[in-house]
PDB file of C-alpha atoms in Angstrom:
ATOM      1  CA  MET C 134     146.505  20.959  99.346  1.00  0.00           C
ATOM      2  CA  ASP C 135     149.482  22.823  97.882  1.00  0.00           C
ATOM      3  CA  ALA C 136     149.629  25.389 100.656  1.00  0.00           C
ATOM      4  CA  LEU C 137     148.022  26.389 103.943  1.00  0.00           C
ATOM      5  CA  PHE C 138     147.732  30.096 104.737  1.00  0.00           C
ATOM      6  CA  LEU C 139     146.945  31.021 108.331  1.00  0.00           C
ATOM      7  CA  GLY C 140     145.900  34.457 109.576  1.00  0.00           C
ATOM      8  CA  HIS C 141     143.124  36.888 110.471  1.00  0.00           C
ATOM      9  CA  ALA C 142     140.403  37.700 107.924  1.00  0.00           C
ATOM     10  CA  TYR C 143     138.865  41.092 107.200  1.00  0.00           C
ATOM     11  CA  ILE C 144     136.417  42.560 104.792  1.00  0.00           C
ATOM     12  CA  ASP C 145     138.134  45.636 103.356  1.00  0.00           C
ATOM     13  CA  VAL C 146     136.186  48.682 102.204  1.00  0.00           C
ATOM     14  CA  THR C 147     138.582  50.842 100.197  1.00  0.00           C
ATOM     15  CA  MET C 148     137.437  54.360  99.301  1.00  0.00           C
ATOM     16  CA  LEU C 149     139.189  56.732  96.924  1.00  0.00           C
ATOM     17  CA  THR C 150     138.661  60.350  97.899  1.00  0.00           C
ATOM     18  CA  ASP C 151     140.397  63.705  97.626  1.00  0.00           C
ATOM     19  CA  GLU C 152     139.210  64.882 101.031  1.00  0.00           C
ATOM     20  CA  MET C 153     138.026  63.461 104.331  1.00  0.00           C
ATOM     21  CA  PRO C 154     134.962  65.019 105.969  1.00  0.00           C
ATOM     22  CA  ALA C 155     135.389  66.337 109.500  1.00  0.00           C
ATOM     23  CA  GLY C 156     132.898  67.294 112.172  1.00  0.00           C
ATOM     24  CA  ASP C 157     129.407  67.432 110.673  1.00  0.00           C
ATOM     25  CA  GLU C 158     130.546  67.441 107.040  1.00  0.00           C
ATOM     26  CA  LYS C 159     129.766  65.043 104.218  1.00  0.00           C
ATOM     27  CA  SER C 160     131.800  64.131 101.162  1.00  0.00           C
ATOM     28  CA  VAL C 161     131.422  61.903  98.103  1.00  0.00           C
ATOM     29  CA  ALA C 162     134.149  59.383  97.240  1.00  0.00           C
ATOM     30  CA  LYS C 163     135.406  59.072  93.670  1.00  0.00           C
ATOM     31  CA  ASP C 164     135.372  55.263  93.771  1.00  0.00           C
ATOM     32  CA  TYR C 165     135.242  52.308  96.158  1.00  0.00           C
ATOM     33  CA  ALA C 166     135.998  48.597  96.347  1.00  0.00           C
ATOM     34  CA  VAL C 167     134.857  45.852  98.724  1.00  0.00           C
ATOM     35  CA  SER C 168     137.112  42.837  99.065  1.00  0.00           C
ATOM     36  CA  PHE C 169     138.631  40.178 101.311  1.00  0.00           C
ATOM     37  CA  GLY C 170     141.433  41.466 103.520  1.00  0.00           C
ATOM     38  CA  GLY C 171     144.035  40.391 106.033  1.00  0.00           C
ATOM     39  CA  ASN C 172     147.716  39.708 105.438  1.00  0.00           C
ATOM     40  CA  ALA C 173     147.892  35.925 105.026  1.00  0.00           C
ATOM     41  CA  VAL C 174     144.335  35.817 103.676  1.00  0.00           C
ATOM     42  CA  THR C 175     145.086  38.207 100.813  1.00  0.00           C
ATOM     43  CA  ALA C 176     148.345  36.360 100.140  1.00  0.00           C
ATOM     44  CA  GLY C 177     146.379  33.111  99.956  1.00  0.00           C
ATOM     45  CA  PHE C 178     143.894  34.516  97.453  1.00  0.00           C
ATOM     46  CA  ALA C 179     146.789  35.816  95.334  1.00  0.00           C
ATOM     47  CA  CYS C 180     148.436  32.390  95.375  1.00  0.00           C
ATOM     48  CA  ALA C 181     145.140  30.725  94.440  1.00  0.00           C
ATOM     49  CA  LYS C 182     144.579  33.065  91.496  1.00  0.00           C
ATOM     50  CA  LEU C 183     148.040  32.097  90.264  1.00  0.00           C
ATOM     51  CA  GLY C 184     146.884  28.506  89.962  1.00  0.00           C
ATOM     52  CA  HIS C 185     147.513  26.726  93.259  1.00  0.00           C
ATOM     53  CA  ASP C 186     145.378  24.623  95.601  1.00  0.00           C
ATOM     54  CA  VAL C 187     145.121  26.942  98.603  1.00  0.00           C
ATOM     55  CA  HIS C 188     143.564  26.286 101.993  1.00  0.00           C
ATOM     56  CA  ILE C 189     143.106  29.134 104.492  1.00  0.00           C
ATOM     57  CA  LEU C 190     142.666  28.708 108.235  1.00  0.00           C
ATOM     58  CA  THR C 191     141.165  31.967 109.449  1.00  0.00           C
ATOM     59  CA  THR C 192     138.525  33.710 111.517  1.00  0.00           C
ATOM     60  CA  GLN C 193     134.925  33.649 110.346  1.00  0.00           C
ATOM     61  CA  ALA C 194     131.634  34.797 111.862  1.00  0.00           C
ATOM     62  CA  ARG C 195     128.099  33.728 111.057  1.00  0.00           C
ATOM     63  CA  ASP C 196     127.016  37.171 109.905  1.00  0.00           C
ATOM     64  CA  TRP C 197     126.438  38.749 106.510  1.00  0.00           C
ATOM     65  CA  LEU C 198     130.077  39.787 106.152  1.00  0.00           C
ATOM     66  CA  GLY C 199     131.120  36.223 106.961  1.00  0.00           C
ATOM     67  CA  HIS C 200     128.823  34.913 104.234  1.00  0.00           C
ATOM     68  CA  MET C 201     130.310  37.448 101.814  1.00  0.00           C
ATOM     69  CA  PHE C 202     133.808  36.230 102.683  1.00  0.00           C
ATOM     70  CA  ALA C 203     132.796  32.590 102.129  1.00  0.00           C
ATOM     71  CA  ASP C 204     131.351  33.491  98.719  1.00  0.00           C
ATOM     72  CA  MET C 205     134.629  35.188  97.783  1.00  0.00           C
ATOM     73  CA  ALA C 206     136.568  32.072  98.764  1.00  0.00           C
ATOM     74  CA  ASP C 207     134.261  29.879  96.675  1.00  0.00           C
ATOM     75  CA  LEU C 208     134.809  32.127  93.666  1.00  0.00           C
ATOM     76  CA  TYR C 209     138.590  31.605  93.851  1.00  0.00           C
ATOM     77  CA  GLY C 210     138.492  27.914  94.723  1.00  0.00           C
ATOM     78  CA  VAL C 211     139.941  28.583  98.179  1.00  0.00           C
ATOM     79  CA  ARG C 212     139.103  25.999 100.857  1.00  0.00           C
ATOM     80  CA  LEU C 213     138.281  27.716 104.162  1.00  0.00           C
ATOM     81  CA  HIS C 214     138.872  26.215 107.602  1.00  0.00           C
ATOM     82  CA  PRO C 215     137.052  28.660 109.894  1.00  0.00           C
ATOM     83  CA  ARG C 216     137.798  29.500 113.494  1.00  0.00           C
ATOM     84  CA  LYS C 217     134.579  30.971 114.821  1.00  0.00           C
ATOM     85  CA  VAL C 218     134.282  34.503 116.173  1.00  0.00           C
ATOM     86  CA  ALA C 219     131.136  36.454 117.038  1.00  0.00           C
ATOM     87  CA  ARG C 220     131.589  39.275 114.527  1.00  0.00           C
ATOM     88  CA  SER C 221     133.446  39.677 111.257  1.00  0.00           C
ATOM     89  CA  SER C 222     136.386  42.076 111.199  1.00  0.00           C
ATOM     90  CA  LEU C 223     136.154  45.172 109.031  1.00  0.00           C
ATOM     91  CA  SER C 224     138.730  47.595 107.609  1.00  0.00           C
ATOM     92  CA  PHE C 225     138.205  51.010 106.041  1.00  0.00           C
ATOM     93  CA  VAL C 226     141.154  51.757 103.764  1.00  0.00           C
ATOM     94  CA  LEU C 227     141.858  55.249 102.431  1.00  0.00           C
ATOM     95  CA  PRO C 228     144.609  55.438  99.787  1.00  0.00           C
ATOM     96  CA  ASN C 229     146.436  58.755  99.779  1.00  0.00           C
ATOM     97  CA  ASP C 230     149.335  59.791  97.525  1.00  0.00           C
ATOM     98  CA  GLY C 231     151.070  56.415  97.463  1.00  0.00           C
ATOM     99  CA  LYS C 232     150.334  55.657 101.108  1.00  0.00           C
ATOM    100  CA  ARG C 233     147.173  54.523 102.903  1.00  0.00           C
ATOM    101  CA  ALA C 234     145.319  55.116 106.145  1.00  0.00           C
ATOM    102  CA  ILE C 235     143.469  52.167 107.687  1.00  0.00           C
ATOM    103  CA  LEU C 236     140.762  52.063 110.370  1.00  0.00           C
ATOM    104  CA  ARG C 237     139.966  48.574 111.681  1.00  0.00           C
ATOM    105  CA  ALA C 238     137.407  46.849 113.862  1.00  0.00           C
ATOM    106  CA  ARG C 239     138.684  43.401 114.837  1.00  0.00           C
ATOM    107  CA  ASP C 240     137.199  40.463 116.724  1.00  0.00           C
ATOM    108  CA  ASP C 241     139.906  38.037 117.820  1.00  0.00           C
ATOM    109  CA  ASN C 242     137.999  36.527 120.731  1.00  0.00           C
ATOM    110  CA  TYR C 243     137.886  32.979 119.415  1.00  0.00           C
ATOM    111  CA  LEU C 244     134.806  30.910 120.232  1.00  0.00           C
ATOM    112  CA  GLN C 245     136.502  27.564 119.568  1.00  0.00           C
ATOM    113  CA  PRO C 246     139.959  25.990 119.330  1.00  0.00           C
ATOM    114  CA  PHE C 247     141.652  26.034 115.943  1.00  0.00           C
ATOM    115  CA  LEU C 248     141.208  23.040 113.648  1.00  0.00           C
ATOM    116  CA  ARG C 249     143.974  20.430 113.522  1.00  0.00           C
ATOM    117  CA  LEU C 250     144.572  19.696 109.848  1.00  0.00           C
ATOM    118  CA  ASP C 251     146.844  17.102 108.303  1.00  0.00           C
ATOM    119  CA  ILE C 252     149.438  19.074 106.330  1.00  0.00           C
ATOM    120  CA  SER C 253     151.561  16.073 105.347  1.00  0.00           C
ATOM    121  CA  ASN C 254     150.830  16.624 101.664  1.00  0.00           C
ATOM    122  CA  ALA C 255     151.236  20.403 101.734  1.00  0.00           C
ATOM    123  CA  ARG C 256     154.376  21.968 100.321  1.00  0.00           C
ATOM    124  CA  LEU C 257     154.146  25.380 101.956  1.00  0.00           C
ATOM    125  CA  LEU C 258     152.776  27.017 105.106  1.00  0.00           C
ATOM    126  CA  HIS C 259     152.413  30.809 105.193  1.00  0.00           C
ATOM    127  CA  LEU C 260     151.802  32.683 108.453  1.00  0.00           C
ATOM    128  CA  ASP C 261     151.248  36.325 109.379  1.00  0.00           C
ATOM    129  CA  GLY C 262     151.636  35.951 113.157  1.00  0.00           C
ATOM    130  CA  HIS C 263     147.935  36.204 113.979  1.00  0.00           C
ATOM    131  CA  MET C 264     146.313  33.310 115.881  1.00  0.00           C
ATOM    132  CA  ALA C 265     149.580  32.683 117.710  1.00  0.00           C
ATOM    133  CA  ASP C 266     148.498  29.339 119.180  1.00  0.00           C
ATOM    134  CA  ALA C 267     147.581  27.946 115.762  1.00  0.00           C
ATOM    135  CA  ALA C 268     150.625  29.504 114.104  1.00  0.00           C
ATOM    136  CA  LEU C 269     153.019  27.840 116.555  1.00  0.00           C
ATOM    137  CA  HIS C 270     151.244  24.481 116.247  1.00  0.00           C
ATOM    138  CA  TYR C 271     151.402  24.462 112.448  1.00  0.00           C
ATOM    139  CA  ALA C 272     154.930  25.872 112.256  1.00  0.00           C
ATOM    140  CA  ARG C 273     156.172  23.025 114.462  1.00  0.00           C
ATOM    141  CA  ALA C 274     154.205  20.461 112.455  1.00  0.00           C
ATOM    142  CA  ALA C 275     155.521  21.837 109.173  1.00  0.00           C
ATOM    143  CA  ARG C 276     159.107  21.743 110.409  1.00  0.00           C
ATOM    144  CA  GLU C 277     158.671  18.098 111.448  1.00  0.00           C
ATOM    145  CA  LYS C 278     157.197  17.159 108.059  1.00  0.00           C
ATOM    146  CA  GLY C 279     159.643  19.138 105.918  1.00  0.00           C
ATOM    147  CA  VAL C 280     157.039  21.654 104.724  1.00  0.00           C
ATOM    148  CA  LEU C 281     158.480  25.082 103.842  1.00  0.00           C
ATOM    149  CA  VAL C 282     157.386  27.724 106.378  1.00  0.00           C
ATOM    150  CA  SER C 283     157.006  31.336 105.217  1.00  0.00           C
ATOM    151  CA  LEU C 284     156.396  34.271 107.563  1.00  0.00           C
ATOM    152  CA  ASP C 285     154.963  37.711 106.852  1.00  0.00           C
ATOM    153  CA  GLY C 286     156.461  39.664 109.743  1.00  0.00           C
ATOM    154  CA  GLY C 287     154.438  42.815 109.274  1.00  0.00           C
ATOM    155  CA  ALA C 288     154.283  43.846 112.920  1.00  0.00           C
ATOM    156  CA  LEU C 289     155.293  42.739 116.402  1.00  0.00           C
ATOM    157  CA  ARG C 290     152.686  40.175 117.422  1.00  0.00           C
ATOM    158  CA  PRO C 291     152.474  37.659 120.299  1.00  0.00           C
ATOM    159  CA  CYS C 292     154.960  34.786 119.967  1.00  0.00           C
ATOM    160  CA  ILE C 293     156.623  36.285 116.877  1.00  0.00           C
ATOM    161  CA  GLU C 294     160.099  35.677 118.311  1.00  0.00           C
ATOM    162  CA  GLU C 295     159.338  32.039 119.194  1.00  0.00           C
ATOM    163  CA  LEU C 296     157.547  31.518 115.893  1.00  0.00           C
ATOM    164  CA  THR C 297     160.523  32.740 113.878  1.00  0.00           C
ATOM    165  CA  GLY C 298     162.550  29.804 115.155  1.00  0.00           C
ATOM    166  CA  PHE C 299     160.443  27.483 112.968  1.00  0.00           C
ATOM    167  CA  VAL C 300     160.521  29.659 109.838  1.00  0.00           C
ATOM    168  CA  ASP C 301     162.433  28.945 106.625  1.00  0.00           C
ATOM    169  CA  VAL C 302     161.576  32.153 104.737  1.00  0.00           C
ATOM    170  CA  ALA C 303     160.963  35.316 106.761  1.00  0.00           C
ATOM    171  CA  VAL C 304     159.944  38.486 104.932  1.00  0.00           C
ATOM    172  CA  VAL C 305     159.413  41.280 107.435  1.00  0.00           C
ATOM    173  CA  SER C 306     158.528  44.947 107.296  1.00  0.00           C
ATOM    174  CA  LYS C 307     160.450  48.080 108.171  1.00  0.00           C
ATOM    175  CA  LYS C 308     157.771  48.617 110.833  1.00  0.00           C
ATOM    176  CA  LEU C 309     158.788  45.403 112.617  1.00  0.00           C
ATOM    177  CA  CYS C 310     162.414  46.563 112.537  1.00  0.00           C
ATOM    178  CA  GLU C 311     161.366  49.795 114.245  1.00  0.00           C
ATOM    179  CA  GLN C 312     159.232  47.987 116.822  1.00  0.00           C
ATOM    180  CA  MET C 313     162.166  45.737 117.726  1.00  0.00           C
ATOM    181  CA  SER C 314     164.661  48.658 117.659  1.00  0.00           C
ATOM    182  CA  PHE C 315     166.626  47.067 114.814  1.00  0.00           C
ATOM    183  CA  SER C 316     168.077  48.563 111.676  1.00  0.00           C
ATOM    184  CA  GLU C 317     167.274  46.634 108.517  1.00  0.00           C
ATOM    185  CA  THR C 318     170.678  44.930 108.566  1.00  0.00           C
ATOM    186  CA  ASP C 319     170.346  44.196 112.295  1.00  0.00           C
ATOM    187  CA  MET C 320     167.028  42.497 111.556  1.00  0.00           C
ATOM    188  CA  LEU C 321     168.587  40.348 108.845  1.00  0.00           C
ATOM    189  CA  ALA C 322     171.362  39.339 111.231  1.00  0.00           C
ATOM    190  CA  TRP C 323     168.756  38.439 113.867  1.00  0.00           C
ATOM    191  CA  LEU C 324     166.795  36.330 111.369  1.00  0.00           C
ATOM    192  CA  LYS C 325     169.993  34.415 110.613  1.00  0.00           C
ATOM    193  CA  THR C 326     170.453  33.655 114.330  1.00  0.00           C
ATOM    194  CA  LYS C 327     166.882  32.279 114.399  1.00  0.00           C
ATOM    195  CA  GLY C 328     167.740  29.837 111.617  1.00  0.00           C
ATOM    196  CA  CYS C 329     165.798  31.451 108.753  1.00  0.00           C
ATOM    197  CA  ARG C 330     167.396  30.222 105.512  1.00  0.00           C
ATOM    198  CA  ILE C 331     165.992  33.173 103.566  1.00  0.00           C
ATOM    199  CA  GLY C 332     165.478  36.534 105.251  1.00  0.00           C
ATOM    200  CA  ALA C 333     164.189  39.806 103.843  1.00  0.00           C
ATOM    201  CA  VAL C 334     163.109  43.279 104.911  1.00  0.00           C
ATOM    202  CA  THR C 335     160.730  45.145 102.603  1.00  0.00           C
ATOM    203  CA  VAL C 336     161.297  48.890 102.480  1.00  0.00           C
ATOM    204  CA  GLY C 337     158.392  50.047 100.324  1.00  0.00           C
ATOM    205  CA  GLU C 338     159.249  51.765  97.075  1.00  0.00           C
ATOM    206  CA  LYS C 339     162.965  51.212  97.800  1.00  0.00           C
ATOM    207  CA  GLY C 340     162.518  47.468  97.347  1.00  0.00           C
ATOM    208  CA  THR C 341     163.815  44.608  99.482  1.00  0.00           C
ATOM    209  CA  LEU C 342     166.981  43.906 101.450  1.00  0.00           C
ATOM    210  CA  TRP C 343     167.519  40.173 101.720  1.00  0.00           C
ATOM    211  CA  TYR C 344     169.907  37.264 102.017  1.00  0.00           C
ATOM    212  CA  ASP C 345     169.783  33.719 100.686  1.00  0.00           C
ATOM    213  CA  ALA C 346     171.504  30.503 101.734  1.00  0.00           C
ATOM    214  CA  ASP C 347     174.976  32.018 101.347  1.00  0.00           C
ATOM    215  CA  GLY C 348     174.103  34.718 103.880  1.00  0.00           C
ATOM    216  CA  VAL C 349     175.218  37.688 101.766  1.00  0.00           C
ATOM    217  CA  ILE C 350     172.905  40.714 102.047  1.00  0.00           C
ATOM    218  CA  GLN C 351     171.598  41.903  98.682  1.00  0.00           C
ATOM    219  CA  HIS C 352     169.274  44.652  97.480  1.00  0.00           C
ATOM    220  CA  LEU C 353     166.416  43.959  95.095  1.00  0.00           C
ATOM    221  CA  PRO C 354     164.972  47.268  93.844  1.00  0.00           C
ATOM    222  CA  SER C 355     161.241  47.569  93.379  1.00  0.00           C
ATOM    223  CA  LEU C 356     159.880  48.125  89.890  1.00  0.00           C
ATOM    224  CA  HIS C 357     159.288  51.785  89.137  1.00  0.00           C
ATOM    225  CA  VAL C 358     155.573  52.350  88.555  1.00  0.00           C
ATOM    226  CA  PRO C 359     154.953  55.959  87.438  1.00  0.00           C
ATOM    227  CA  LYS C 360     153.203  58.029  90.098  1.00  0.00           C
ATOM    228  CA  GLU C 361     150.219  58.704  87.865  1.00  0.00           C
ATOM    229  CA  LYS C 362     149.560  54.950  87.623  1.00  0.00           C
ATOM    230  CA  VAL C 363     149.639  54.317  91.386  1.00  0.00           C
ATOM    231  CA  ILE C 364     146.088  54.112  92.728  1.00  0.00           C
ATOM    232  CA  ASP C 365     146.179  51.977  95.888  1.00  0.00           C
ATOM    233  CA  THR C 366     149.267  50.572  97.619  1.00  0.00           C
ATOM    234  CA  SER C 367     147.289  48.732 100.307  1.00  0.00           C
ATOM    235  CA  GLY C 368     147.626  44.979  99.929  1.00  0.00           C
ATOM    236  CA  ALA C 369     150.725  45.260  97.724  1.00  0.00           C
ATOM    237  CA  GLY C 370     152.860  43.603 100.386  1.00  0.00           C
ATOM    238  CA  ASP C 371     150.340  40.807 100.850  1.00  0.00           C
ATOM    239  CA  VAL C 372     150.277  40.185  97.099  1.00  0.00           C
ATOM    240  CA  PHE C 373     154.099  40.121  97.203  1.00  0.00           C
ATOM    241  CA  HIS C 374     153.957  37.311  99.773  1.00  0.00           C
ATOM    242  CA  GLY C 375     151.312  35.380  97.877  1.00  0.00           C
ATOM    243  CA  ALA C 376     153.236  35.682  94.629  1.00  0.00           C
ATOM    244  CA  TYR C 377     156.564  34.427  95.962  1.00  0.00           C
ATOM    245  CA  CYS C 378     154.701  31.524  97.557  1.00  0.00           C
ATOM    246  CA  ALA C 379     153.121  30.771  94.170  1.00  0.00           C
ATOM    247  CA  SER C 380     156.483  31.051  92.433  1.00  0.00           C
ATOM    248  CA  TYR C 381     158.072  28.649  94.913  1.00  0.00           C
ATOM    249  CA  LEU C 382     155.246  26.136  94.454  1.00  0.00           C
ATOM    250  CA  ALA C 383     155.611  26.314  90.664  1.00  0.00           C
ATOM    251  CA  ARG C 384     159.431  26.279  90.606  1.00  0.00           C
ATOM    252  CA  PRO C 385     160.817  24.985  93.914  1.00  0.00           C
ATOM    253  CA  GLU C 386     164.250  24.508  92.358  1.00  0.00           C
ATOM    254  CA  ALA C 387     164.531  28.164  91.241  1.00  0.00           C
ATOM    255  CA  PRO C 388     166.715  30.611  93.204  1.00  0.00           C
ATOM    256  CA  TRP C 389     164.931  32.862  95.666  1.00  0.00           C
ATOM    257  CA  ARG C 390     165.966  35.936  93.734  1.00  0.00           C
ATOM    258  CA  ALA C 391     163.736  34.681  90.910  1.00  0.00           C
ATOM    259  CA  HIS C 392     160.821  34.196  93.322  1.00  0.00           C
ATOM    260  CA  PHE C 393     161.257  37.730  94.684  1.00  0.00           C
ATOM    261  CA  GLU C 394     161.555  39.219  91.179  1.00  0.00           C
ATOM    262  CA  TYR C 395     158.269  37.524  90.305  1.00  0.00           C
ATOM    263  CA  ALA C 396     156.702  38.866  93.497  1.00  0.00           C
ATOM    264  CA  ARG C 397     157.807  42.465  92.960  1.00  0.00           C
ATOM    265  CA  ALA C 398     156.147  42.401  89.531  1.00  0.00           C
ATOM    266  CA  ALA C 399     152.955  41.149  91.185  1.00  0.00           C
ATOM    267  CA  SER C 400     153.115  44.101  93.598  1.00  0.00           C
ATOM    268  CA  ALA C 401     153.685  46.502  90.710  1.00  0.00           C
ATOM    269  CA  HIS C 402     150.455  45.227  89.185  1.00  0.00           C
ATOM    270  CA  LYS C 403     148.548  45.515  92.472  1.00  0.00           C
ATOM    271  CA  VAL C 404     149.284  49.198  93.124  1.00  0.00           C
ATOM    272  CA  GLN C 405     147.548  50.143  89.871  1.00  0.00           C
ATOM    273  CA  HIS C 406     144.176  48.847  91.095  1.00  0.00           C
ATOM    274  CA  LEU C 407     141.718  49.817  93.816  1.00  0.00           C
ATOM    275  CA  GLY C 408     141.182  47.132  96.441  1.00  0.00           C
ATOM    276  CA  ASN C 409     142.694  43.705  96.970  1.00  0.00           C
ATOM    277  CA  GLU C 410     140.533  41.675  94.606  1.00  0.00           C
ATOM    278  CA  ALA C 411     140.957  43.977  91.613  1.00  0.00           C
ATOM    279  CA  GLY C 412     144.706  43.988  92.208  1.00  0.00           C
ATOM    280  CA  LEU C 413     145.272  40.227  92.195  1.00  0.00           C
ATOM    281  CA  PRO C 414     147.486  39.482  89.188  1.00  0.00           C
ATOM    282  CA  THR C 415     147.345  36.689  86.656  1.00  0.00           C
ATOM    283  CA  GLN C 416     150.480  35.145  85.167  1.00  0.00           C
ATOM    284  CA  ALA C 417     150.004  37.432  82.159  1.00  0.00           C
ATOM    285  CA  ASP C 418     149.714  40.506  84.397  1.00  0.00           C
ATOM    286  CA  ILE C 419     153.008  39.651  86.100  1.00  0.00           C
ATOM    287  CA  ALA C 420     154.751  39.139  82.767  1.00  0.00           C
ATOM    288  CA  ALA C 421     153.375  42.479  81.564  1.00  0.00           C
ATOM    289  CA  ALA C 422     154.646  44.300  84.665  1.00  0.00           C
ATOM    290  CA  MET C 423     158.089  42.738  84.234  1.00  0.00           C
ATOM    291  CA  ALA C 424     158.192  43.953  80.640  1.00  0.00           C
ATOM    292  CA  GLU C 425     156.758  47.426  81.241  1.00  0.00           C
ATOM    293  CA  PHE C 426     158.390  48.764  84.398  1.00  0.00           C
ATOM    294  CA  PRO C 427     162.128  49.310  84.937  1.00  0.00           C
ATOM    295  CA  GLU C 428     163.956  48.685  88.183  1.00  0.00           C
ATOM    296  CA  GLY C 429     164.129  51.541  90.644  1.00  0.00           C
ATOM    297  CA  LEU C 430     167.372  52.834  92.105  1.00  0.00           C
ATOM    298  CA  ARG C 431     169.727  50.221  93.489  1.00  0.00           C
ATOM    299  CA  LEU C 432     171.106  50.818  96.982  1.00  0.00           C
ATOM    300  CA  GLU C 433     174.834  50.624  97.527  1.00  0.00           C
ATOM    301  CA  MET C 434     175.586  47.744  99.889  1.00  0.00           C
ATOM    302  CA  ALA C 435     178.475  47.993 102.325  1.00  0.00           C
ATOM    303  CA  ASP C 436     181.113  45.270 102.078  1.00  0.00           C
TER     304      ASP C 436
END
């Protein structure tokens, strides 16, 4: 096991349409994709496609969507450690002009305790804050064993503040900043007080504000993908997380700026494809994005 990813699993149905029917209307979508979904889950699949031995501890039901999810994991060589629920979770994703609307049905009423795995030989643990009891257990275990702990802080979830105290690399969203009434720089300062060695706030097309071990806040612009090439931004953040995890596993001695530069290129690839699976990059795809797309505007940082 190179890495354990822990979070909630979905099946995502992504539909590309110019209009949404209302009332008693009908409409025909231009295209669709069916894929695995969920923050840490998608990150795990991205990391696996980039060549790493990935295990995922996640929800799974014994229904036809659950069987579909298991088949997807088999295809990518991902080892699943299921926590049983009665029904699979489902997301309808509607990309729209560089943004996306999402409608979810989620079952997080667990029918069993989470599995206790030996992570002594793992090198990375990635969490998205779901399954708080399992997340806290594994974050503590990873800290004790010297395993790097990465957090996708996409939203305010139970135990997120306690969990952050065991995190080495925290990459959070602008949404979490808003939910906690923090500015982006306030959030970075808070992550420092929690002991996170690397902290970052993603701000969409504006890129990432982050600090490394020296504590200095920096701005990493996103890569500029022309508007006409952007098809579906959903999952781009999850691919970002999976890619920096993969980069760390491949080059643990490299600076974190290099890992984040690799990850932003992975995201630039993702947004050009419909659905999570189609948007998972290969090493060649990431290299191509780095070569093709220039950096966006750089923010001026206050001294």
